[in-house]
Amino acid sequence: MKLSGVMLLMIFYCELFVYRITAQASGRPSVVNIGALLSFSTNVGKVAKLAIKAAVDDVNSDPTTLGGTKLKLQMQDCNHSGFLALAEALHLMEGQTVAIIGPQDAVTSHVVSHVANELQVPLLSFSATDPTLSSLQFPYFVRTTQSDQYQMAAIAEIVDHYGWREVIAIYVDDDHGRNGIAALGDTLAAKRCRISFKAPLSVEATEDEITDLLVKVALTESRIIVVHTHYNRGPVVFHVAQYLGMLGTGYVWIATSWLSTALDTNSPFPSDVMDDIQGVLTLRTYTPDSVLKRKFISRWRNLTDAKTPNGYIGLNAYGFYAYDTVWLLARAINSFFKQGGNLSFSKDSRLSDIQGHLRLDSLRIFNGGNLLRDSILQANMTGTAGPARFNSHGDLINPAYEIINVIGTGYRRIGYWSNYSGLSVVRPETLYSKPPNRSSSNQRLYSVIWPGQTTQKPRGWVFPNNGRHLRIGVPNRVSFREFVSVKGSEMTSGFCIDVFTAAINLLPYAVPYKLIPFGDGHNNPSCTELVRLITAGVYDAAVGDIAIITNRTKMADFTQPYIESGLVVVAPVRKLDSNAWAFLSPFTPMMWGVTAIFFLAVGAVVWILEHRLNDEFRGPPKRQVVTIFWFSFSTMFFAHKEKTVSALGRLVLIIWLFVVLIINSSYTASLTSILTVQKLSSPIKGIDSLRSSNYPIGYQVNSFARNYLVDELNIDESRLVPLNSPEEYAKALKDGPHKGGVAAVVDDRAYAELFLSTRCEFSIVGQVFTKNGWGFVSIVSSFY
């Protein structure tokens, strides 16, 4: 055993010696300086510190990775400060550092990226998710994790999946928060959704400041709240929300990946903290299962137990990315050397001109920065977090997230989101081999236990307490109040109001409104004037029995008709009762006479054609006359017994029997109709007969019917009689044109049918002679 151990040790040193000789022969240095800028006290920083050290040790222990060259790591604590990050970055670059792992967050990344641009030193950040860092402004910034652009796309698809349309964004007011929420707004807009209220928090917001902000949030209409903060403020937000009763039924809280990172790192959470986040949804960067991942997880406890004073630290997704970033950099450095790159630095002439005690002239430009950056972006490896390859925009391929529902003492995964196929309950890597399917039917998530311990999907909005109410005018009618009825200044009811309320309740967002009566309560108001007041800004919209006619549509916008209507003529009718002689009614006297003459004529013709050949048509004159009459009338019932033998006689008989069949059928149908259907009669047959007469015509006060009769039909205005109620309709129609009344009333069909529902002595005569409907009115801009 000792001999085999000595031999293995000798083989290792021999290989190491060979790689060093090879490295010296190829011009490779023995050591490459790299740096790391972290915030050691944060959830991400604590995990990343251990993961980076472990990765550097693994790289250095494998001489095949860098061909005998070692990585020399210098790690600095920025403590979440952009100023300290800048100072530490300058300190690292004084030591001829070729690349920096980090910065950890967006604020420090924005600051340090300017230094990296000047000195051409690549920055590899495994946790700065700000989408704007991918811009052309920062060519030396390489993101080795997923951008918040994709996380916000996942949230937008969740919102759209559940049919919500407005969200509230609570975010920390720094580069990370502002730019992430800007990306959320863009992705929501693509789904025809929007951020209705933005609630920024300062980085060091106190509990009182958070309380004041959440009180404003509670007064708004949306109940879909997205929290995009850092872990130091996030739990406080939920604690205050719990205190204010904002984690009950009806609310939806979606936290970005900061919450899942905290759950992974600090699990188990204290019970009081878990109580504050029950029912919350959060996202976790998805890392596919692999052998490398399982091996790293299995050795993680040994790493934390040996190197942390406070015991075990949970492994979060950023730990995988931090570990892979070191390997990615090592492979890129190896490729850099293979392409002839060398570690050379040159002075920056612009820094040499700066006088002072900062010693900026000691900083050097990394001459191989461009080549090393390109080697990083061209990397193709598989790490603990999955494939590490970059697309043309500098983002990692196949972005995906787990969607987590916090419940009880832990959490449960309800599905996945991937940029390839959207929402699903299947692991993303299983879908990459299939064609992408983003249809709504294919977007699935498991059931969610929402805040308030309910599985019923929240509506997502309530009527706000501080929002501007739409001023909606309602006609204060004095007649036909079944359609619109105003009681006092607040109470409104009727069919039109019920339709409006039902439509409002179907909307996926709140529309606060106030119904305001229009009219003096003594006469029916003019709906045309009501529409005009909308254009004047007095009202935002109008609801009621408002007919859609041409001159009104020129002033405002109407909804689709909810009642099909039009003008009709209502007139008195007289009932025609049946009597003992009703069987004669199907034919007129002339028709009866013509029919009798035809019967006799046919009998005579058949006799003329048959009496020479047919014995049945012979005999004494009296018998022949009787035969003619009998044969004629017996054909009416197809009961004739006399045979016809001549060809012409048979032809005449066939034609006559067909005519008899028609006469019988017509008579039977007419008589049946007379005996079963009530017959009404009126001297007015429709709008044409009314127009051609000189009779007075009634119309509803302030109805558009008056203008139509005068302007379109050219009826003299002196013939028109204004009527204000159904009672006036009935009295005027009963009196008639000869006793100071009217011959007919022209009104909208809906009013006419309601009027006739209790008055059988009147009826609609003729056809509907206009085609219009009722709709609600608004100016589109009033709702925005």
JSON list of C-alpha atoms in Angstrom, two decimals, residues 48 157 304 450 479 533 548 625 725 746 749:
[
{"chain": "A", "resi": 48, "resn": "ALA", "atom": "CA", "xyz": [-20.52, 32.69, -3.71]},
{"chain": "A", "resi": 157, "resn": "GLU", "atom": "CA", "xyz": [-46.76, 35.32, -18.59]},
{"chain": "A", "resi": 304, "resn": "THR", "atom": "CA", "xyz": [-19.70, 25.11, 4.78]},
{"chain": "A", "resi": 450, "resn": "TRP", "atom": "CA", "xyz": [-53.18, 31.81, -2.59]},
{"chain": "A", "resi": 479, "resn": "SER", "atom": "CA", "xyz": [-92.07, 57.25, -18.34]},
{"chain": "A", "resi": 533, "resn": "LEU", "atom": "CA", "xyz": [-72.64, 67.07, -22.55]},
{"chain": "A", "resi": 548, "resn": "ILE", "atom": "CA", "xyz": [-77.66, 54.93, -31.72]},
{"chain": "A", "resi": 625, "resn": "VAL", "atom": "CA", "xyz": [-129.99, 18.95, -66.86]},
{"chain": "A", "resi": 725, "resn": "SER", "atom": "CA", "xyz": [-96.24, 58.98, -20.80]},
{"chain": "A", "resi": 746, "resn": "VAL", "atom": "CA", "xyz": [-94.51, 56.61, -33.72]},
{"chain": "A", "resi": 749, "resn": "ARG", "atom": "CA", "xyz": [-89.95, 49.47, -30.72]}
]
